[in-house]
Structures are given as structure tokens and as C-alpha cells.
Amino acid sequence: ATAVVLLAGAGLLTRSFVRLQTVNLGIQTENLMVANVSVDPLKYEGPEALNQFFQGVLDEVRAMPQVLSASIVDKVPIRHPWTNWETWDSDNPPDESRRAPLAFARCVSPSDFDVMGVPILQGGDHERQDVTNALPPVVVNQVLAEALFPQEDPIGRRLSVNFIMAEVREYEIVGVAGDMRITAVSQSPPFQMYFGFARAHPMPTNSRHLMVRTQGDLASLVSAIRRKALERDPDAPLTEVSTMTDVVSASLTGNRVLSLATALFAVTALLLSMTGLYAVLAYYVSRRTREIGIRLAFGATGVHVMRSVLGRGLVLVSIGLGVGFACAFGVTRLLQAQLYQVGTTDPFTFVSVGTGLLVIGALASLLPARRATRVDPVRA
């Protein structure tokens, strides 16, 4: 019964983990490198100087032969699952009866969507000449555009953002991007808005992240990028270097450990229960040796004897399954928060566990049953 509960839990977690690994993030993670570049803000006079430094590094990285495309962002998807602000259609501000939706804010350099393989569905990307626009430009994702402007064209509309510690600012929507899972693999794409660094939201950062679409040897490319950054600023190290595939994999570490640990306990319980079943039936046969001998002497066949021992073993397995499933239906509800697109009473998992245990139970009963058929009536 314990093995049933653990196997059911392990099965649910494993199926959930497999589905998580096949989720479409909306980002092309293959051959995409990410790295952090941080500088001392005291060495730079304001945001414009910071922007010039990072733009210079970006231009040099783009010129490298191993680089297909590159961009700079303030937060890496999945790795940095924060920060969100209240936002609304400037022409339709929220009132006391409804709350403004929260959208995750990101600062990105031009062509960032191309680097990540995210399509621009309407309008365009940020322009480097955005300083000439009447309002700072912003790109929103599809779900936010549909929520704020249902069945309307959002391009050119004004978007208000409440940064809490600063005043409410207005932006002009210049594009609608495809949806990405930026907070977690298991969470559907949330509302998102993307600003340019030139006229970004009022909280600029001195730590930014390179996203580089690469080809060839990654190790040599990392060394070259590190040299370029240090040439511009000896106090600007390249850290947190990894591939986007590794970032996604690292975010699933908890799911991976939980599923493996549960599977290990389940297999241990299964081995113990099957070993115990074999031992009980072997003892059962040894205690009934004389009875079996008499039955054989009076005409019972080996099939009859084997059926008797196997039947006893399968009765024990069936009782364990009944008790185990009753417990499993309650215990697996505790895993609800850990499961992705798998119900706590997933029929495939429970049928597989039941069938598997019946087969293994029959195999564990088979050896004692075969031994019973070889009893010599005279010796017995």
C-alpha cells in the first residue's frame, strides 16, 4: 500500500516534469548565451553615460564573427522573475470598481526580440532614435494588448504606468510582441511591457545582461567578450555566464529533485514489498508441503497447485492496491502545487501503477508457486 502511494506520487511528478521540459517558452533557447555585466555607477555621470558604455560593449560584441545577433536586457527571462507595475489605457483609467492590471516591466535594447526569436506581431521594435518621439515608446505583449484594447488596434495608443515610488508616466505603444514565459516555465505568459534604455522607466540599473545568439565555440566567445568589456572598464567583469538552455534547466531543479527523490523512495518501497511478498509465499508453501503432497497424490495437477499459490499472492497484492489507492487519492492532492498539466488523479498514472504492481506481484508469486508444483507426494 505504501508502494502504491509513492509510485502514484512519483508517476504524477515525473509526468509533470516531462511536460515542463516540452513547454514552448516563446523563446528560442538554442545557442543563446546570457551573461551579466556590472559597473560602478559612481564612475558614470548619469544614465546617459551608462547607456553609452553598455551600447559600446554591445556594438563590439555584435561585430564578433561567432555572434549572429546580440542585445542587452535588464532582466533575463526565467532567471529574474520580477518586477511588475500597475498599467492601464491612458484613455480609460481605472476607477474604484476595478483595479489596474499588473504588468512585468523589462528594459531591452533594439532588436532584442530578434535575438530571442520572439515575433513582433504588430508595429515594430524599439528604435534607437526613440528620444525624438513625443512619448517614450513601449512594446507590449499580446495578452496585455488584448486585455487593455480588446478588438482594437493598440499601436499608437497611450499606456500609463504607475511606478509607485515615482510619478505615473505615459508611453506610446509602438509594437505588440509574441508572448513569452518570463517568470517561470510552469506559468503562462503574464502581462509584459518592454521599454528602451534611452527613455526607460525611472529606475535604471548599473547591472545589465548580454543576450548573444552564437555559433561555434562558446568558451572562446566568452573570453573575447570578457576582454572587450574589461578594455572599456577594468571594473566591469563578466559574470553569471550560461546558456539560456541551462537557465531553463536550472529553474526546473526543484521539480527534478522532487521527482527523482520520490521515485527513489517508490522503487525502494516496491522492492521491499515484492521481496516481502515472495518471502511470505515461500513460507506459505513450506508450511503446506504435506498438504500439497496429499493433494497431488489424490490427483491434483501442478496447474491447480500453482493457481492456488498465485491466487493467494494476488489476493495480497489486491488488498495492498485497494488500501494504497484509497490513500493515494488523498495524499496526491498535496502535490497539486507541484504538478503542471497533470491532475492529482491522473487516470493514466493510476492505471499504470495498478497494472505494474499486479504484474510484479504475479512475478514475485511465481517462484514459490513453481516450487509448490515440484513437491514429491511420497517425500511429502
mmCIF file of C-alpha atoms in Angstrom:
data_model
loop_
_atom_site.group_PDB
_atom_site.id
_atom_site.type_symbol
_atom_site.label_atom_id
_atom_site.label_comp_id
_atom_site.label_asym_id
_atom_site.label_seq_id
_atom_site.Cartn_x
_atom_site.Cartn_y
_atom_site.Cartn_z
ATOM 1 C CA ALA A 1 0.000 0.000 0.000
ATOM 2 C CA THR A 2 2.893 2.344 0.762
ATOM 3 C CA ALA A 3 4.467 1.460 -2.577
ATOM 4 C CA VAL A 4 1.196 2.362 -4.340
ATOM 5 C CA VAL A 5 1.123 5.814 -2.722
ATOM 6 C CA LEU A 6 4.784 6.525 -3.521
ATOM 7 C CA LEU A 7 4.583 5.153 -7.060
ATOM 8 C CA ALA A 8 1.479 7.208 -7.767
ATOM 9 C CA GLY A 9 3.182 10.347 -6.467
ATOM 10 C CA ALA A 10 6.369 9.597 -8.401
ATOM 11 C CA GLY A 11 4.374 8.931 -11.553
ATOM 12 C CA LEU A 12 2.475 12.213 -11.297
ATOM 13 C CA LEU A 13 5.631 14.219 -10.620
ATOM 14 C CA THR A 14 7.512 12.520 -13.459
ATOM 15 C CA ARG A 15 4.727 13.146 -15.975
ATOM 16 C CA SER A 16 4.571 16.761 -14.817
ATOM 17 C CA PHE A 17 8.351 17.170 -15.158
ATOM 18 C CA VAL A 18 8.329 15.680 -18.666
ATOM 19 C CA ARG A 19 5.618 18.129 -19.711
ATOM 20 C CA LEU A 20 7.548 21.043 -18.232
ATOM 21 C CA GLN A 21 10.566 20.130 -20.348
ATOM 22 C CA THR A 22 8.478 20.287 -23.519
ATOM 23 C CA VAL A 23 6.765 23.616 -22.773
ATOM 24 C CA ASN A 24 7.006 26.230 -25.506
ATOM 25 C CA LEU A 25 8.529 29.244 -23.740
ATOM 26 C CA GLY A 26 8.053 31.530 -26.691
ATOM 27 C CA ILE A 27 11.850 31.936 -26.755
ATOM 28 C CA GLN A 28 14.368 30.112 -28.952
ATOM 29 C CA THR A 29 16.779 28.924 -26.255
ATOM 30 C CA GLU A 30 19.197 27.033 -28.508
ATOM 31 C CA ASN A 31 22.607 28.707 -28.996
ATOM 32 C CA LEU A 32 21.561 31.650 -26.838
ATOM 33 C CA MET A 33 24.152 32.805 -24.295
ATOM 34 C CA VAL A 34 23.453 35.134 -21.361
ATOM 35 C CA ALA A 35 25.974 36.967 -19.189
ATOM 36 C CA ASN A 36 25.913 39.754 -16.615
ATOM 37 C CA VAL A 37 27.952 42.961 -16.921
ATOM 38 C CA SER A 38 28.056 45.249 -13.881
ATOM 39 C CA VAL A 39 29.760 48.613 -13.481
ATOM 40 C CA ASP A 40 30.391 51.049 -10.655
ATOM 41 C CA PRO A 41 27.674 53.723 -11.057
ATOM 42 C CA LEU A 42 29.871 56.314 -9.333
ATOM 43 C CA LYS A 43 32.235 56.231 -12.321
ATOM 44 C CA TYR A 44 29.489 57.347 -14.711
ATOM 45 C CA GLU A 45 27.690 60.667 -14.753
ATOM 46 C CA GLY A 46 24.054 59.714 -15.036
ATOM 47 C CA PRO A 47 22.037 57.199 -17.077
ATOM 48 C CA GLU A 48 23.243 58.529 -20.432
ATOM 49 C CA ALA A 49 26.863 57.656 -19.660
ATOM 50 C CA LEU A 50 25.807 54.194 -18.511
ATOM 51 C CA ASN A 51 23.829 53.677 -21.702
ATOM 52 C CA GLN A 52 26.833 54.714 -23.808
ATOM 53 C CA PHE A 53 29.085 52.212 -22.056
ATOM 54 C CA PHE A 54 26.695 49.282 -22.498
ATOM 55 C CA GLN A 55 25.912 50.292 -26.078
ATOM 56 C CA GLY A 56 29.628 50.337 -26.841
ATOM 57 C CA VAL A 57 30.073 46.837 -25.433
ATOM 58 C CA LEU A 58 27.051 45.661 -27.395
ATOM 59 C CA ASP A 59 28.365 47.105 -30.674
ATOM 60 C CA GLU A 60 31.706 45.340 -30.224
ATOM 61 C CA VAL A 61 30.015 42.036 -29.359
ATOM 62 C CA ARG A 62 27.833 42.255 -32.463
ATOM 63 C CA ALA A 63 30.955 42.701 -34.596
ATOM 64 C CA MET A 64 32.449 39.363 -33.470
ATOM 65 C CA PRO A 65 32.447 36.628 -36.153
ATOM 66 C CA GLN A 66 30.902 33.994 -33.829
ATOM 67 C CA VAL A 67 27.962 36.272 -32.985
ATOM 68 C CA LEU A 68 24.789 36.114 -35.054
ATOM 69 C CA SER A 69 22.947 38.770 -33.042
ATOM 70 C CA ALA A 70 23.094 40.339 -29.586
ATOM 71 C CA SER A 71 21.143 42.582 -27.242
ATOM 72 C CA ILE A 72 21.191 43.944 -23.700
ATOM 73 C CA VAL A 73 18.374 43.484 -21.183
ATOM 74 C CA ASP A 74 17.953 44.435 -17.553
ATOM 75 C CA LYS A 75 16.472 41.036 -16.619
ATOM 76 C CA VAL A 76 16.950 37.564 -18.092
ATOM 77 C CA PRO A 77 13.713 35.630 -18.678
ATOM 78 C CA ILE A 78 13.053 32.859 -16.128
ATOM 79 C CA ARG A 79 16.213 33.750 -14.149
ATOM 80 C CA HIS A 80 14.821 37.099 -12.914
ATOM 81 C CA PRO A 81 11.057 36.640 -12.307
ATOM 82 C CA TRP A 82 10.188 40.149 -11.145
ATOM 83 C CA THR A 83 9.229 43.300 -11.284
ATOM 84 C CA ASN A 84 5.644 44.268 -12.133
ATOM 85 C CA TRP A 85 3.796 47.598 -12.071
ATOM 86 C CA GLU A 86 0.226 48.798 -12.439
ATOM 87 C CA THR A 87 -0.601 49.784 -16.010
ATOM 88 C CA TRP A 88 -3.693 50.904 -17.893
ATOM 89 C CA ASP A 89 -5.017 52.515 -21.045
ATOM 90 C CA SER A 90 -4.453 56.261 -20.571
ATOM 91 C CA ASP A 91 -7.820 56.974 -22.210
ATOM 92 C CA ASN A 92 -9.609 54.578 -19.871
ATOM 93 C CA PRO A 93 -8.081 54.900 -16.376
ATOM 94 C CA PRO A 94 -9.223 52.509 -13.629
ATOM 95 C CA ASP A 95 -11.715 53.620 -11.012
ATOM 96 C CA GLU A 96 -12.597 52.324 -7.557
ATOM 97 C CA SER A 97 -14.646 49.475 -9.023
ATOM 98 C CA ARG A 98 -11.740 47.847 -10.863
ATOM 99 C CA ARG A 99 -8.057 47.530 -10.225
ATOM 100 C CA ALA A 100 -5.431 48.231 -12.852
ATOM 101 C CA PRO A 101 -3.666 45.097 -14.111
ATOM 102 C CA LEU A 102 -0.059 44.377 -13.148
ATOM 103 C CA ALA A 103 2.443 44.011 -15.977
ATOM 104 C CA PHE A 104 6.063 42.883 -15.788
ATOM 105 C CA ALA A 105 8.441 45.630 -16.926
ATOM 106 C CA ARG A 106 11.628 44.940 -18.872
ATOM 107 C CA CYS A 107 14.222 47.243 -20.436
ATOM 108 C CA VAL A 108 15.682 45.957 -23.704
ATOM 109 C CA SER A 109 17.975 47.214 -26.436
ATOM 110 C CA PRO A 110 16.891 47.410 -30.092
ATOM 111 C CA SER A 111 16.488 44.029 -31.839
ATOM 112 C CA ASP A 112 16.193 42.147 -28.540
ATOM 113 C CA PHE A 113 13.127 40.328 -29.831
ATOM 114 C CA ASP A 114 15.080 39.099 -32.868
ATOM 115 C CA VAL A 115 17.809 37.753 -30.590
ATOM 116 C CA MET A 116 15.310 35.781 -28.505
ATOM 117 C CA GLY A 117 13.356 34.650 -31.539
ATOM 118 C CA VAL A 118 10.162 36.418 -30.456
ATOM 119 C CA PRO A 119 7.978 37.716 -33.309
ATOM 120 C CA ILE A 120 6.683 41.278 -33.482
ATOM 121 C CA LEU A 121 3.006 40.736 -34.272
ATOM 122 C CA GLN A 122 2.062 44.385 -34.825
ATOM 123 C CA GLY A 123 4.008 47.600 -35.234
ATOM 124 C CA GLY A 124 7.753 47.496 -34.732
ATOM 125 C CA ASP A 125 10.601 47.139 -32.277
ATOM 126 C CA HIS A 126 12.195 49.963 -30.272
ATOM 127 C CA GLU A 127 14.093 52.485 -32.374
ATOM 128 C CA ARG A 128 17.417 53.806 -31.253
ATOM 129 C CA GLN A 129 16.101 57.266 -32.218
ATOM 130 C CA ASP A 130 13.258 56.989 -29.687
ATOM 131 C CA VAL A 131 14.478 60.177 -27.986
ATOM 132 C CA THR A 132 12.764 62.132 -30.782
ATOM 133 C CA ASN A 133 9.313 60.691 -30.055
ATOM 134 C CA ALA A 134 6.759 62.809 -28.194
ATOM 135 C CA LEU A 135 6.264 59.969 -25.699
ATOM 136 C CA PRO A 136 8.750 57.212 -24.800
ATOM 137 C CA PRO A 137 7.963 54.059 -26.806
ATOM 138 C CA VAL A 138 6.881 50.775 -25.267
ATOM 139 C CA VAL A 139 6.293 47.327 -26.715
ATOM 140 C CA VAL A 140 3.615 45.202 -25.029
ATOM 141 C CA ASN A 141 2.973 41.503 -25.365
ATOM 142 C CA GLN A 142 -0.127 40.070 -26.972
ATOM 143 C CA VAL A 143 -2.051 39.169 -23.806
ATOM 144 C CA LEU A 144 -1.629 42.688 -22.383
ATOM 145 C CA ALA A 145 -2.680 44.281 -25.682
ATOM 146 C CA GLU A 146 -5.810 42.101 -25.800
ATOM 147 C CA ALA A 147 -6.636 42.862 -22.163
ATOM 148 C CA LEU A 148 -6.297 46.654 -22.465
ATOM 149 C CA PHE A 149 -7.514 47.097 -26.040
ATOM 150 C CA PRO A 150 -9.902 44.240 -26.861
ATOM 151 C CA GLN A 151 -10.672 44.095 -30.594
ATOM 152 C CA GLU A 152 -8.836 47.401 -31.108
ATOM 153 C CA ASP A 153 -5.516 48.347 -32.683
ATOM 154 C CA PRO A 154 -3.132 49.161 -29.803
ATOM 155 C CA ILE A 155 -0.455 50.772 -31.994
ATOM 156 C CA GLY A 156 -0.184 54.476 -31.225
ATOM 157 C CA ARG A 157 -2.303 54.219 -28.072
ATOM 158 C CA ARG A 158 -1.054 55.706 -24.813
ATOM 159 C CA LEU A 159 -0.115 53.450 -21.882
ATOM 160 C CA SER A 160 0.064 54.758 -18.300
ATOM 161 C CA VAL A 161 2.379 53.057 -15.828
ATOM 162 C CA ASN A 162 2.398 53.609 -12.065
ATOM 163 C CA PHE A 163 5.939 53.067 -10.777
ATOM 164 C CA ILE A 164 4.746 53.631 -7.168
ATOM 165 C CA MET A 165 7.898 55.422 -5.967
ATOM 166 C CA ALA A 166 7.753 57.806 -8.945
ATOM 167 C CA GLU A 167 5.025 59.646 -10.766
ATOM 168 C CA VAL A 168 2.708 57.950 -13.226
ATOM 169 C CA ARG A 169 4.329 58.028 -16.665
ATOM 170 C CA GLU A 170 2.824 57.750 -20.105
ATOM 171 C CA TYR A 171 4.251 55.772 -23.028
ATOM 172 C CA GLU A 172 3.261 55.245 -26.629
ATOM 173 C CA ILE A 173 2.696 51.676 -27.767
ATOM 174 C CA VAL A 174 4.830 51.094 -30.869
ATOM 175 C CA GLY A 175 4.619 47.316 -31.126
ATOM 176 C CA VAL A 176 2.987 44.101 -29.945
ATOM 177 C CA ALA A 177 5.350 41.166 -29.324
ATOM 178 C CA GLY A 178 4.621 37.470 -29.028
ATOM 179 C CA ASP A 179 4.025 36.070 -25.556
ATOM 180 C CA MET A 180 6.959 34.706 -23.545
ATOM 181 C CA ARG A 181 7.134 32.784 -20.297
ATOM 182 C CA ILE A 182 9.441 35.160 -18.432
ATOM 183 C CA THR A 183 8.626 34.336 -14.798
ATOM 184 C CA ALA A 184 8.590 30.515 -14.673
ATOM 185 C CA VAL A 185 8.325 27.597 -17.065
ATOM 186 C CA SER A 186 5.113 26.433 -15.404
ATOM 187 C CA GLN A 187 3.388 29.839 -15.510
ATOM 188 C CA SER A 188 1.511 31.090 -18.545
ATOM 189 C CA PRO A 189 2.862 34.283 -20.144
ATOM 190 C CA PRO A 190 1.914 37.212 -17.877
ATOM 191 C CA PHE A 191 1.272 40.804 -18.938
ATOM 192 C CA GLN A 192 4.567 42.255 -20.194
ATOM 193 C CA MET A 193 5.853 45.657 -21.346
ATOM 194 C CA TYR A 194 9.261 46.445 -22.799
ATOM 195 C CA PHE A 195 10.963 49.829 -22.596
ATOM 196 C CA GLY A 196 14.031 51.161 -24.357
ATOM 197 C CA PHE A 197 17.052 52.092 -22.225
ATOM 198 C CA ALA A 198 17.266 55.639 -23.659
ATOM 199 C CA ARG A 199 13.963 56.684 -22.089
ATOM 200 C CA ALA A 200 13.299 53.783 -19.784
ATOM 201 C CA HIS A 201 11.264 53.570 -16.616
ATOM 202 C CA PRO A 202 12.637 55.777 -13.800
ATOM 203 C CA MET A 203 14.723 53.098 -12.091
ATOM 204 C CA PRO A 204 17.809 52.494 -14.288
ATOM 205 C CA THR A 205 20.273 49.827 -13.231
ATOM 206 C CA ASN A 206 24.048 49.611 -13.461
ATOM 207 C CA SER A 207 23.882 45.812 -13.875
ATOM 208 C CA ARG A 208 22.682 44.549 -17.245
ATOM 209 C CA HIS A 209 22.704 41.298 -19.137
ATOM 210 C CA LEU A 210 24.058 40.421 -22.556
ATOM 211 C CA MET A 211 21.984 38.029 -24.635
ATOM 212 C CA VAL A 212 24.006 36.676 -27.536
ATOM 213 C CA ARG A 213 22.887 34.344 -30.342
ATOM 214 C CA THR A 214 26.058 32.370 -31.029
ATOM 215 C CA GLN A 215 27.675 29.904 -33.348
ATOM 216 C CA GLY A 216 30.897 27.986 -32.804
ATOM 217 C CA ASP A 217 32.886 27.538 -29.582
ATOM 218 C CA LEU A 218 31.212 29.205 -26.600
ATOM 219 C CA ALA A 219 34.328 29.206 -24.384
ATOM 220 C CA SER A 220 36.414 31.298 -26.796
ATOM 221 C CA LEU A 221 33.494 33.686 -27.333
ATOM 222 C CA VAL A 222 33.079 34.247 -23.589
ATOM 223 C CA SER A 223 36.787 35.070 -23.255
ATOM 224 C CA ALA A 224 36.582 37.526 -26.134
ATOM 225 C CA ILE A 225 33.509 39.270 -24.699
ATOM 226 C CA ARG A 226 35.135 39.477 -21.284
ATOM 227 C CA ARG A 227 38.184 41.167 -22.806
ATOM 228 C CA LYS A 228 36.032 43.684 -24.677
ATOM 229 C CA ALA A 229 34.155 44.653 -21.502
ATOM 230 C CA LEU A 230 37.355 44.981 -19.436
ATOM 231 C CA GLU A 231 39.006 47.091 -22.123
ATOM 232 C CA ARG A 232 36.199 49.614 -21.782
ATOM 233 C CA ASP A 233 36.059 49.403 -17.991
ATOM 234 C CA PRO A 234 38.562 47.365 -15.898
ATOM 235 C CA ASP A 235 35.911 47.196 -13.161
ATOM 236 C CA ALA A 236 33.231 45.628 -15.396
ATOM 237 C CA PRO A 237 33.556 41.847 -15.015
ATOM 238 C CA LEU A 238 31.539 39.318 -16.990
ATOM 239 C CA THR A 239 29.645 37.066 -14.569
ATOM 240 C CA GLU A 240 26.745 34.584 -14.467
ATOM 241 C CA VAL A 241 27.708 33.223 -17.891
ATOM 242 C CA SER A 242 25.460 30.413 -19.094
ATOM 243 C CA THR A 243 23.274 29.332 -21.951
ATOM 244 C CA MET A 244 19.563 30.025 -21.955
ATOM 245 C CA THR A 245 19.016 26.266 -22.038
ATOM 246 C CA ASP A 246 20.935 25.992 -18.748
ATOM 247 C CA VAL A 247 18.881 28.840 -17.263
ATOM 248 C CA VAL A 248 15.672 26.969 -18.046
ATOM 249 C CA SER A 249 17.118 23.688 -16.762
ATOM 250 C CA ALA A 250 18.254 25.327 -13.509
ATOM 251 C CA SER A 251 14.751 26.704 -12.942
ATOM 252 C CA LEU A 252 13.449 23.129 -13.000
ATOM 253 C CA THR A 253 15.956 21.821 -10.447
ATOM 254 C CA GLY A 254 13.383 21.680 -7.665
ATOM 255 C CA ASN A 255 10.950 19.704 -9.819
ATOM 256 C CA ARG A 256 13.742 17.388 -10.936
ATOM 257 C CA VAL A 257 14.968 16.689 -7.384
ATOM 258 C CA LEU A 258 11.447 16.138 -6.056
ATOM 259 C CA SER A 259 10.506 13.699 -8.823
ATOM 260 C CA LEU A 260 13.789 11.763 -8.524
ATOM 261 C CA ALA A 261 13.606 11.576 -4.723
ATOM 262 C CA THR A 262 10.003 10.376 -4.790
ATOM 263 C CA ALA A 263 10.844 7.834 -7.481
ATOM 264 C CA LEU A 264 13.765 6.540 -5.378
ATOM 265 C CA PHE A 265 11.539 6.056 -2.326
ATOM 266 C CA ALA A 266 8.868 4.454 -4.511
ATOM 267 C CA VAL A 267 11.287 1.947 -6.047
ATOM 268 C CA THR A 268 12.671 1.131 -2.577
ATOM 269 C CA ALA A 269 9.154 0.526 -1.235
ATOM 270 C CA LEU A 270 8.328 -1.564 -4.302
ATOM 271 C CA LEU A 271 11.403 -3.778 -3.847
ATOM 272 C CA LEU A 272 10.658 -4.228 -0.153
ATOM 273 C CA SER A 273 7.017 -5.094 -0.767
ATOM 274 C CA MET A 274 7.801 -7.581 -3.551
ATOM 275 C CA THR A 275 10.600 -9.162 -1.503
ATOM 276 C CA GLY A 276 8.214 -9.455 1.424
ATOM 277 C CA LEU A 277 5.513 -10.975 -0.792
ATOM 278 C CA TYR A 278 7.956 -13.560 -2.101
ATOM 279 C CA ALA A 279 9.104 -14.410 1.441
ATOM 280 C CA VAL A 280 5.532 -14.768 2.742
ATOM 281 C CA LEU A 281 4.535 -17.084 -0.128
ATOM 282 C CA ALA A 282 7.724 -19.131 0.168
ATOM 283 C CA TYR A 283 6.983 -19.618 3.865
ATOM 284 C CA TYR A 284 3.354 -20.391 2.993
ATOM 285 C CA VAL A 285 4.442 -23.146 0.580
ATOM 286 C CA SER A 286 6.940 -24.626 3.051
ATOM 287 C CA ARG A 287 4.260 -24.820 5.763
ATOM 288 C CA ARG A 288 1.811 -26.554 3.347
ATOM 289 C CA THR A 289 4.265 -29.059 1.865
ATOM 290 C CA ARG A 290 2.421 -32.092 3.318
ATOM 291 C CA GLU A 291 -0.989 -30.761 2.307
ATOM 292 C CA ILE A 292 0.247 -30.087 -1.248
ATOM 293 C CA GLY A 293 1.745 -33.586 -1.390
ATOM 294 C CA ILE A 294 -1.566 -35.149 -0.355
ATOM 295 C CA ARG A 295 -3.462 -33.070 -2.946
ATOM 296 C CA LEU A 296 -1.041 -34.183 -5.659
ATOM 297 C CA ALA A 297 -1.383 -37.817 -4.505
ATOM 298 C CA PHE A 298 -5.164 -37.597 -4.823
ATOM 299 C CA GLY A 299 -4.962 -36.296 -8.395
ATOM 300 C CA ALA A 300 -4.416 -32.538 -8.226
ATOM 301 C CA THR A 301 -2.324 -31.227 -11.114
ATOM 302 C CA GLY A 302 0.560 -28.777 -10.970
ATOM 303 C CA VAL A 303 -1.663 -26.150 -12.591
ATOM 304 C CA HIS A 304 -4.147 -26.450 -9.717
ATOM 305 C CA VAL A 305 -1.390 -26.061 -7.111
ATOM 306 C CA MET A 306 0.221 -23.128 -8.944
ATOM 307 C CA ARG A 307 -3.148 -21.418 -9.306
ATOM 308 C CA SER A 308 -3.746 -21.777 -5.569
ATOM 309 C CA VAL A 309 -0.408 -20.166 -4.600
ATOM 310 C CA LEU A 310 -0.620 -17.462 -7.278
ATOM 311 C CA GLY A 311 -4.186 -16.686 -6.217
ATOM 312 C CA ARG A 312 -3.085 -16.171 -2.613
ATOM 313 C CA GLY A 313 -0.298 -13.854 -3.760
ATOM 314 C CA LEU A 314 -2.600 -11.820 -5.992
ATOM 315 C CA VAL A 315 -5.151 -11.527 -3.163
ATOM 316 C CA LEU A 316 -2.442 -9.948 -1.004
ATOM 317 C CA VAL A 317 -1.457 -7.609 -3.866
ATOM 318 C CA SER A 318 -5.099 -6.666 -4.481
ATOM 319 C CA ILE A 319 -5.630 -5.788 -0.825
ATOM 320 C CA GLY A 320 -2.499 -3.637 -0.928
ATOM 321 C CA LEU A 321 -3.689 -1.953 -4.110
ATOM 322 C CA GLY A 322 -7.099 -1.222 -2.614
ATOM 323 C CA VAL A 323 -5.674 0.317 0.542
ATOM 324 C CA GLY A 324 -2.917 2.086 -1.404
ATOM 325 C CA PHE A 325 -5.239 3.676 -3.950
ATOM 326 C CA ALA A 326 -7.589 4.883 -1.205
ATOM 327 C CA CYS A 327 -4.638 6.601 0.485
ATOM 328 C CA ALA A 328 -3.098 7.806 -2.792
ATOM 329 C CA PHE A 329 -6.248 9.655 -3.864
ATOM 330 C CA GLY A 330 -5.954 11.719 -0.696
ATOM 331 C CA VAL A 331 -2.170 12.090 -0.449
ATOM 332 C CA THR A 332 -1.569 13.129 -4.068
ATOM 333 C CA ARG A 333 -3.781 16.179 -3.530
ATOM 334 C CA LEU A 334 -0.878 17.595 -1.525
ATOM 335 C CA LEU A 335 1.149 17.626 -4.767
ATOM 336 C CA GLN A 336 -1.282 19.903 -6.606
ATOM 337 C CA ALA A 337 1.054 22.911 -6.439
ATOM 338 C CA GLN A 338 3.935 20.852 -7.865
ATOM 339 C CA LEU A 339 2.065 19.482 -10.873
ATOM 340 C CA TYR A 340 1.862 21.007 -14.335
ATOM 341 C CA GLN A 341 -0.984 19.998 -16.660
ATOM 342 C CA VAL A 342 -1.423 16.735 -14.721
ATOM 343 C CA GLY A 343 -4.355 16.079 -12.397
ATOM 344 C CA THR A 344 -3.862 14.626 -8.925
ATOM 345 C CA THR A 345 -5.999 11.637 -10.002
ATOM 346 C CA ASP A 346 -4.481 11.229 -13.473
ATOM 347 C CA PRO A 347 -6.071 8.001 -14.850
ATOM 348 C CA PHE A 348 -3.011 7.011 -16.897
ATOM 349 C CA THR A 349 -0.737 7.167 -13.842
ATOM 350 C CA PHE A 350 -3.054 5.224 -11.539
ATOM 351 C CA VAL A 351 -3.856 2.552 -14.142
ATOM 352 C CA SER A 352 -0.147 2.168 -14.903
ATOM 353 C CA VAL A 353 0.709 1.806 -11.200
ATOM 354 C CA GLY A 354 -2.057 -0.748 -10.630
ATOM 355 C CA THR A 355 -1.182 -2.814 -13.700
ATOM 356 C CA GLY A 356 2.519 -2.678 -12.949
ATOM 357 C CA LEU A 357 2.076 -3.809 -9.347
ATOM 358 C CA LEU A 358 -0.215 -6.674 -10.385
ATOM 359 C CA VAL A 359 2.386 -7.885 -12.896
ATOM 360 C CA ILE A 360 5.270 -7.541 -10.432
ATOM 361 C CA GLY A 361 3.187 -9.192 -7.716
ATOM 362 C CA ALA A 362 2.465 -12.119 -10.038
ATOM 363 C CA LEU A 363 6.190 -12.437 -10.810
ATOM 364 C CA ALA A 364 7.048 -12.369 -7.095
ATOM 365 C CA SER A 365 4.476 -15.141 -6.522
ATOM 366 C CA LEU A 366 5.604 -17.239 -9.474
ATOM 367 C CA LEU A 367 8.767 -18.756 -7.969
ATOM 368 C CA PRO A 368 7.098 -20.089 -4.791
ATOM 369 C CA ALA A 369 4.183 -21.332 -6.935
ATOM 370 C CA ARG A 370 6.548 -23.217 -9.256
ATOM 371 C CA ARG A 371 8.304 -24.695 -6.239
ATOM 372 C CA ALA A 372 4.949 -25.933 -4.930
ATOM 373 C CA THR A 373 4.274 -27.867 -8.158
ATOM 374 C CA ARG A 374 7.550 -29.805 -7.712
ATOM 375 C CA VAL A 375 6.629 -31.277 -4.356
ATOM 376 C CA ASP A 376 7.139 -35.072 -4.368
ATOM 377 C CA PRO A 377 3.975 -36.629 -2.811
ATOM 378 C CA VAL A 378 5.921 -39.619 -1.407
ATOM 379 C CA ARG A 379 8.615 -37.457 0.245
ATOM 380 C CA ALA A 380 5.947 -35.032 1.483
#
